[in-house]
Amino acid sequence: MSHSRRSAWSTYAALAIGLLALPFLLQAGIGRSWVRIIDMALLYSMLALGLNIVVGYAGLLDLGYIAFYAVGAYVYALLDSPQFGLHWPLWAVLPIGAACAGLSGVLLGAPTLRLRGDYLAIVTLGFGEIIRIFLNNLNEPVNITNGPQGICLIDSVHLGTFSFSHNHTTMLPGLTGPVQYYYLFLALTLLVMFIALRLQDSRVGRAWAAIREDELAAAASGIHLRNFKLLAFAMGATFGGLAGGLFAGFQGFVSPESFNLMESVMILCMIVLGGMGNVYGVVLGAITLTVLPEALRMLGDWQLNHLGHVIVDPNDLRMLIFGLALVAMMLIRPAGLIRSRRHQREYAGDRP
Amino acid sequence: MDILLQQLINGLVLGSVYALIALGYTMVYGILELINFAHGEITMIGAMLALAVITHLAGSGLPVPIVLLAGLLTAMAGCSVLGYAIERVAYRPLRHAPRLAPLITAIGVSIVLQNLAMLIWGREYISFPPLLPQGWFDVHGARVTDVQLIILVTAGILMLVLDNLVRRTSLGRAMRATAQSPQLAGLMGIDANHIISLTFILGSALAAIGGFLVSAYYGLAHYYMGFLLGLKAFSAAVLGGIGNLRGAMLGGLLLGVIESLGAGYIGSLTHGVFGSNYQDVFAFLVLIAVLIIRPAGLLGQNTADRA
Amino acid sequence: MTELLQIDHVSRNFGGVQALTDVSFAIRQDEIFGLIGPNGAGKTTLFNVLTGVLPPSSGHIIFAGKPLDRQPPHRILQLGIARTFQNIRLFSGMTALENVLVGQHSCTRSGVIGAILRNAATRREEAQARRHAAELLDQVGISRHSNTLAANLSYGDQRRLEIARALASQPRLLALDEPAAGMNPAEREQLRELIQQLRAGFNLTVLVIEHDVKLMMQLCQRIAVLDFGELVTVDEPERIRQHPRVIQAWLGTET
Ligand SMILES: Nc1ncnc2c1ncn2[C@@H]1O[C@H](COP(=O)(O)OP(=O)(O)OP(=O)(O)O)[C@@H](O)[C@H]1O
Ligand SMILES: [Mg+2]
């Protein structure tokens, strides 16, 4: 084994040990709530990786992505809660949720994907709002979604008799619910990353990249635009649905308010920040943007402790900072972030 | 009471406000092919500014029309500056960037405006001071309030003025020339940047009026109001044919009527399965339907590369 | 000699502009067929109609006995017509090799499952596609740049890469829109040889638009002349040279 190979392996080993030990360290160090925050960060990573397929790979700006998360979450909530008295097993509920989300991705995409990019953005945004309005109002005349109150008492994520929410501290000291979720989510995030990486470096991934760079040239190279755009939409939505299902089981509660436009924008921020199309960057972006607000919250506590009262509520500042970050990123490196490096050229002769 | 007529009137009133806001989308799109995503938030800021001034002056003893006018003018001035600044800072540097870049910036700007408004004016609904006339009169069994009449007349006059401005004046000609081809307009001695700035200013001032009228109509303003309002106005612009001024006016009025009739009748049409709480869905359905069936909109030319 | 492509009374207008008016001609199997005409004559428009980018306003195109009516671009490519663009349209953020790999899209099959599992069949297909792409880059003479981003290639190499990308789909008809634009005389000469080599090596029929009349005379077996969207004549280079309207229109001001 060469020296560099060996050092690479030891880096991986250290990383693996670090990832495995992380929740215990956090729990012992700064408290269990931080394990939950990291759990959320992993969920968001899955979501962002899904959206990255749509936006980063295929170049389709989808502003209603959170709707697919909502579909996954509500499917889980309806099939695993007292709402209808159903308690289906995980292996059925998660795939059904992901499939429903994927299907709604196709249903939305089929009529709209021939629209030009910016129109697509607005239509998907509208779609996201429609889903939310329906979730809010489908409590009468037949109560399906329980309206704005949302659905609670959702079964935790469970495999057979093993519930991820229950502590197993007798099995292993410190093996609490959040820690178990951490391992589950970590495994799934790694799986989604693996899939995303493999897709990127494949015939399908190249077709998406070609569409992102130049639709006309892609079509002239034999790529069926509609099918490949739909495929990107469906794959992204499927990952969104998967994350949504996990979210429902993890939280035990879903309501329409968790799925508003700002959530879609947040996820978009994650992939813009991380560098669109780059799998590692996207995960980094997701983790940063989930952890940062929590860190800001500590800033609020600090003010309370040292100044006696909260002068600026960091929660209020959070979105403001995100907005500014979006603008700044685009102004500083627009072409680098939207990876399509297509410059403004004179297309006159070939333009249809 | 005649329900159909009542819904029609309500729809026209709301629609005339949508039209005012839609004009801003359409003018900017006509020149820059850019969806000014922040336009809805500019409308919200307009409403907030107007309300702030009016609330402040409400107890001052000044005559009501002066108070209202002061609020309106402040809002217009503030929004004009805001629109101008947004174009300069957030859009102009990206004029030759990939298409999605300015759209993402615009989303960023919206978030900033929304959260600034929340920091300044709080999370609660702000109510319009009770200065407005409370009267109403009867038209064939339907009730038209004084406020509704004021909105209709104001919006109507503004639309007429704008239409003439664009069709008759040299400024309008310059705008149309720039929309056709910025390079050619440049050759003809028109400063495209200047025209683009003016377009943003004009659109933002109209949005301010729209925001003011909406808050007068509902008696409320809220930091989140710009989002839905903006989306609806955008839908209206697309319905009429984005880039087309008269299209935006027509689209706004139509959308208002569709929404109002839809909300009024959806309950009886679906035997109570869906109620008027689905009102907000109509704008999106219209938007999606138009984009699929006739992407150029009602008055737009159906060129192949529009959508 | 059999006819591979028939253009049958094709017209196309843009609003008031009549870009093509009732154009009819046929291209034979295995020939190098030229298309010349002044700026704005409608040459590129004909390419766009041929490759499904634009529908014709009227008329038909028949390729290898099949009508191409209303077929989308990717279908037309699958049927065997590949093209390059007058204003180079490479995937500029991808390497030269990746561009050619995209060109092989229609000759490869693997989908999502294959991409994720990377099973034996997928690996085999990918390896073969890469080998083939490398060969093509070699054939157009830019193999040393296979890992360079397309955007960073020189102008001439970009044109060659576009040809390689088009060839990757194993077309029967290769349509080149001004492949020599922006090249110096030496490069043009090399390009002529390349086109002739490729024609023979790949059993191609070639349709080429070019303003360089001298080059076209040497390269093509037959040439069609378009002017203001109308077909002036189709003939052998010698006869084109003597055609009165051609002389009048622009042989006097040969580029
Ligand atoms: N998409 C389009 N929309 C409108 N007009 C077009 C379009 N494409 C081409 N035209 C017009 O059609 C005519 C023919 O253009 P075309 O590009 O086919 O010419 P060309 O022969 O390729 O010229 P050149 O030698 O300059 O490339 C021109 O008048 C052009 O302006
Ligand atoms: Mg041309």
mmCIF file of C-alpha atoms in Angstrom, chain A residues 55 59-61 63 108 111-112 114-119 121-123 125-127 129-130 132-134 137-141 260-262 265 268-269 272 276 313 315-317 319-320 322-324 326-327 330-331 334-335 338 340 342-344 346 351-352, chain B residues 29 33-35 37 89-91 93-109 111-116 118-119 123 183 224 227-228 231 234 238 242 271-274 277-278 280-281 284-285 287-288 291-293 295 305-307:
data_model
loop_
_atom_site.group_PDB
_atom_site.id
_atom_site.type_symbol
_atom_site.label_atom_id
_atom_site.label_comp_id
_atom_site.label_asym_id
_atom_site.label_seq_id
_atom_site.Cartn_x
_atom_site.Cartn_y
_atom_site.Cartn_z
ATOM 1 C CA VAL A 55 -31.660 22.283 -9.429
ATOM 2 C CA GLY A 59 -30.794 23.084 -13.754
ATOM 3 C CA LEU A 60 -34.542 23.251 -13.068
ATOM 4 C CA LEU A 61 -35.367 25.838 -10.423
ATOM 5 C CA LEU A 63 -39.375 26.574 -5.578
ATOM 6 C CA LEU A 108 -46.540 18.446 -11.524
ATOM 7 C CA PRO A 111 -47.429 19.704 -17.866
ATOM 8 C CA THR A 112 -44.951 22.326 -16.688
ATOM 9 C CA ARG A 114 -41.589 22.636 -21.129
ATOM 10 C CA LEU A 115 -41.812 26.068 -19.538
ATOM 11 C CA ARG A 116 -38.721 28.176 -19.479
ATOM 12 C CA GLY A 117 -36.740 28.213 -16.247
ATOM 13 C CA ASP A 118 -38.156 31.276 -14.526
ATOM 14 C CA TYR A 119 -41.755 30.359 -15.281
ATOM 15 C CA ALA A 121 -39.875 28.476 -10.730
ATOM 16 C CA ILE A 122 -43.100 30.413 -10.224
ATOM 17 C CA VAL A 123 -45.342 27.501 -11.133
ATOM 18 C CA LEU A 125 -43.895 27.871 -6.080
ATOM 19 C CA GLY A 126 -47.623 28.033 -6.737
ATOM 20 C CA PHE A 127 -47.833 24.271 -6.523
ATOM 21 C CA GLU A 129 -48.703 26.800 -1.898
ATOM 22 C CA ILE A 130 -51.590 24.778 -3.299
ATOM 23 C CA ARG A 132 -50.237 23.722 1.763
ATOM 24 C CA ILE A 133 -53.687 25.209 1.266
ATOM 25 C CA PHE A 134 -55.104 21.734 0.781
ATOM 26 C CA ASN A 137 -58.347 22.779 4.586
ATOM 27 C CA LEU A 138 -58.833 19.055 4.054
ATOM 28 C CA ASN A 139 -60.352 18.665 7.488
ATOM 29 C CA GLU A 140 -63.893 19.120 6.262
ATOM 30 C CA PRO A 141 -66.305 17.855 5.163
ATOM 31 C CA ASN A 260 -44.284 26.839 3.855
ATOM 32 C CA LEU A 261 -42.440 28.629 1.100
ATOM 33 C CA MET A 262 -39.669 29.741 3.410
ATOM 34 C CA VAL A 265 -36.240 28.749 0.081
ATOM 35 C CA LEU A 268 -32.524 26.259 -1.933
ATOM 36 C CA CYS A 269 -30.190 28.377 0.205
ATOM 37 C CA VAL A 272 -26.699 27.569 -3.302
ATOM 38 C CA MET A 276 -24.921 23.755 -6.662
ATOM 39 C CA ASP A 313 -34.034 38.371 18.570
ATOM 40 C CA ASN A 315 -34.671 34.217 15.332
ATOM 41 C CA ASP A 316 -35.904 37.313 13.558
ATOM 42 C CA LEU A 317 -32.489 37.981 12.128
ATOM 43 C CA MET A 319 -34.094 34.785 7.618
ATOM 44 C CA LEU A 320 -32.797 38.297 7.100
ATOM 45 C CA PHE A 322 -30.227 34.181 4.730
ATOM 46 C CA GLY A 323 -31.763 36.648 2.319
ATOM 47 C CA LEU A 324 -28.671 38.803 2.365
ATOM 48 C CA LEU A 326 -28.485 34.674 -1.163
ATOM 49 C CA VAL A 327 -28.067 38.083 -2.739
ATOM 50 C CA MET A 330 -25.285 35.572 -6.502
ATOM 51 C CA LEU A 331 -23.560 38.918 -6.849
ATOM 52 C CA PRO A 334 -23.281 33.927 -10.033
ATOM 53 C CA ALA A 335 -21.741 31.766 -12.713
ATOM 54 C CA ILE A 338 -25.232 28.216 -10.955
ATOM 55 C CA SER A 340 -23.913 26.197 -15.952
ATOM 56 C CA ARG A 342 -22.798 29.254 -20.267
ATOM 57 C CA HIS A 343 -21.830 32.781 -20.995
ATOM 58 C CA GLN A 344 -24.004 35.258 -22.708
ATOM 59 C CA GLU A 346 -24.658 35.572 -29.561
ATOM 60 C CA ARG A 351 -31.809 30.258 -31.939
ATOM 61 C CA PRO A 352 -35.126 28.643 -32.796
ATOM 62 C CA TYR B 29 -40.491 41.842 -17.745
ATOM 63 C CA GLU B 33 -37.248 39.603 -19.334
ATOM 64 C CA LEU B 34 -36.836 39.362 -15.587
ATOM 65 C CA ILE B 35 -39.458 38.265 -13.089
ATOM 66 C CA PHE B 37 -39.813 38.485 -7.599
ATOM 67 C CA VAL B 89 -27.790 46.779 -6.373
ATOM 68 C CA ALA B 90 -29.329 43.398 -7.024
ATOM 69 C CA TYR B 91 -30.273 43.141 -10.676
ATOM 70 C CA PRO B 93 -24.792 43.601 -11.909
ATOM 71 C CA LEU B 94 -26.409 40.346 -13.032
ATOM 72 C CA ARG B 95 -27.809 41.493 -16.319
ATOM 73 C CA HIS B 96 -25.558 39.152 -18.274
ATOM 74 C CA ALA B 97 -25.473 36.338 -15.755
ATOM 75 C CA PRO B 98 -27.292 33.038 -16.289
ATOM 76 C CA ARG B 99 -31.053 33.468 -16.163
ATOM 77 C CA LEU B 100 -31.629 31.906 -12.792
ATOM 78 C CA ALA B 101 -29.079 34.071 -11.005
ATOM 79 C CA PRO B 102 -31.185 37.269 -10.881
ATOM 80 C CA LEU B 103 -34.208 35.212 -9.927
ATOM 81 C CA ILE B 104 -32.383 33.813 -6.923
ATOM 82 C CA THR B 105 -31.179 37.302 -6.001
ATOM 83 C CA ALA B 106 -34.739 38.510 -6.265
ATOM 84 C CA ILE B 107 -35.857 35.805 -3.856
ATOM 85 C CA GLY B 108 -33.103 36.933 -1.521
ATOM 86 C CA VAL B 109 -34.269 40.535 -1.747
ATOM 87 C CA ILE B 111 -36.740 37.637 2.135
ATOM 88 C CA VAL B 112 -34.746 40.640 3.265
ATOM 89 C CA LEU B 113 -37.667 43.023 2.754
ATOM 90 C CA GLN B 114 -40.120 40.718 4.453
ATOM 91 C CA ASN B 115 -37.964 40.249 7.502
ATOM 92 C CA LEU B 116 -37.025 43.895 7.704
ATOM 93 C CA MET B 118 -41.230 42.152 10.459
ATOM 94 C CA LEU B 119 -38.446 43.668 12.536
ATOM 95 C CA ARG B 123 -45.509 40.123 13.517
ATOM 96 C CA GLN B 183 -28.992 47.915 -28.384
ATOM 97 C CA TYR B 224 -46.436 38.595 5.009
ATOM 98 C CA PHE B 227 -46.102 37.176 -0.956
ATOM 99 C CA LEU B 228 -49.608 36.117 -1.929
ATOM 100 C CA LEU B 231 -48.025 35.890 -6.726
ATOM 101 C CA PHE B 234 -47.848 37.931 -11.297
ATOM 102 C CA VAL B 238 -49.130 36.116 -17.136
ATOM 103 C CA ILE B 242 -46.568 39.213 -19.656
ATOM 104 C CA HIS B 271 -71.718 20.331 -2.730
ATOM 105 C CA GLY B 272 -69.714 21.698 0.121
ATOM 106 C CA VAL B 273 -66.641 19.550 -0.365
ATOM 107 C CA PHE B 274 -64.561 22.661 -0.995
ATOM 108 C CA ASN B 277 -61.095 28.918 2.040
ATOM 109 C CA TYR B 278 -59.784 27.644 -1.279
ATOM 110 C CA ASP B 280 -56.213 31.473 -2.908
ATOM 111 C CA VAL B 281 -55.912 28.354 -5.018
ATOM 112 C CA PHE B 284 -52.354 29.399 -9.086
ATOM 113 C CA LEU B 285 -54.705 27.225 -11.054
ATOM 114 C CA LEU B 287 -51.475 30.597 -13.703
ATOM 115 C CA ILE B 288 -50.742 26.951 -14.399
ATOM 116 C CA LEU B 291 -48.897 28.626 -18.956
ATOM 117 C CA ILE B 292 -49.881 25.240 -20.279
ATOM 118 C CA ILE B 293 -52.635 26.208 -22.672
ATOM 119 C CA PRO B 295 -48.128 30.585 -22.480
ATOM 120 C CA ASP B 305 -39.796 30.994 -27.698
ATOM 121 C CA ARG B 306 -41.836 32.797 -25.104
ATOM 122 C CA ALA B 307 -42.171 29.850 -22.784
#
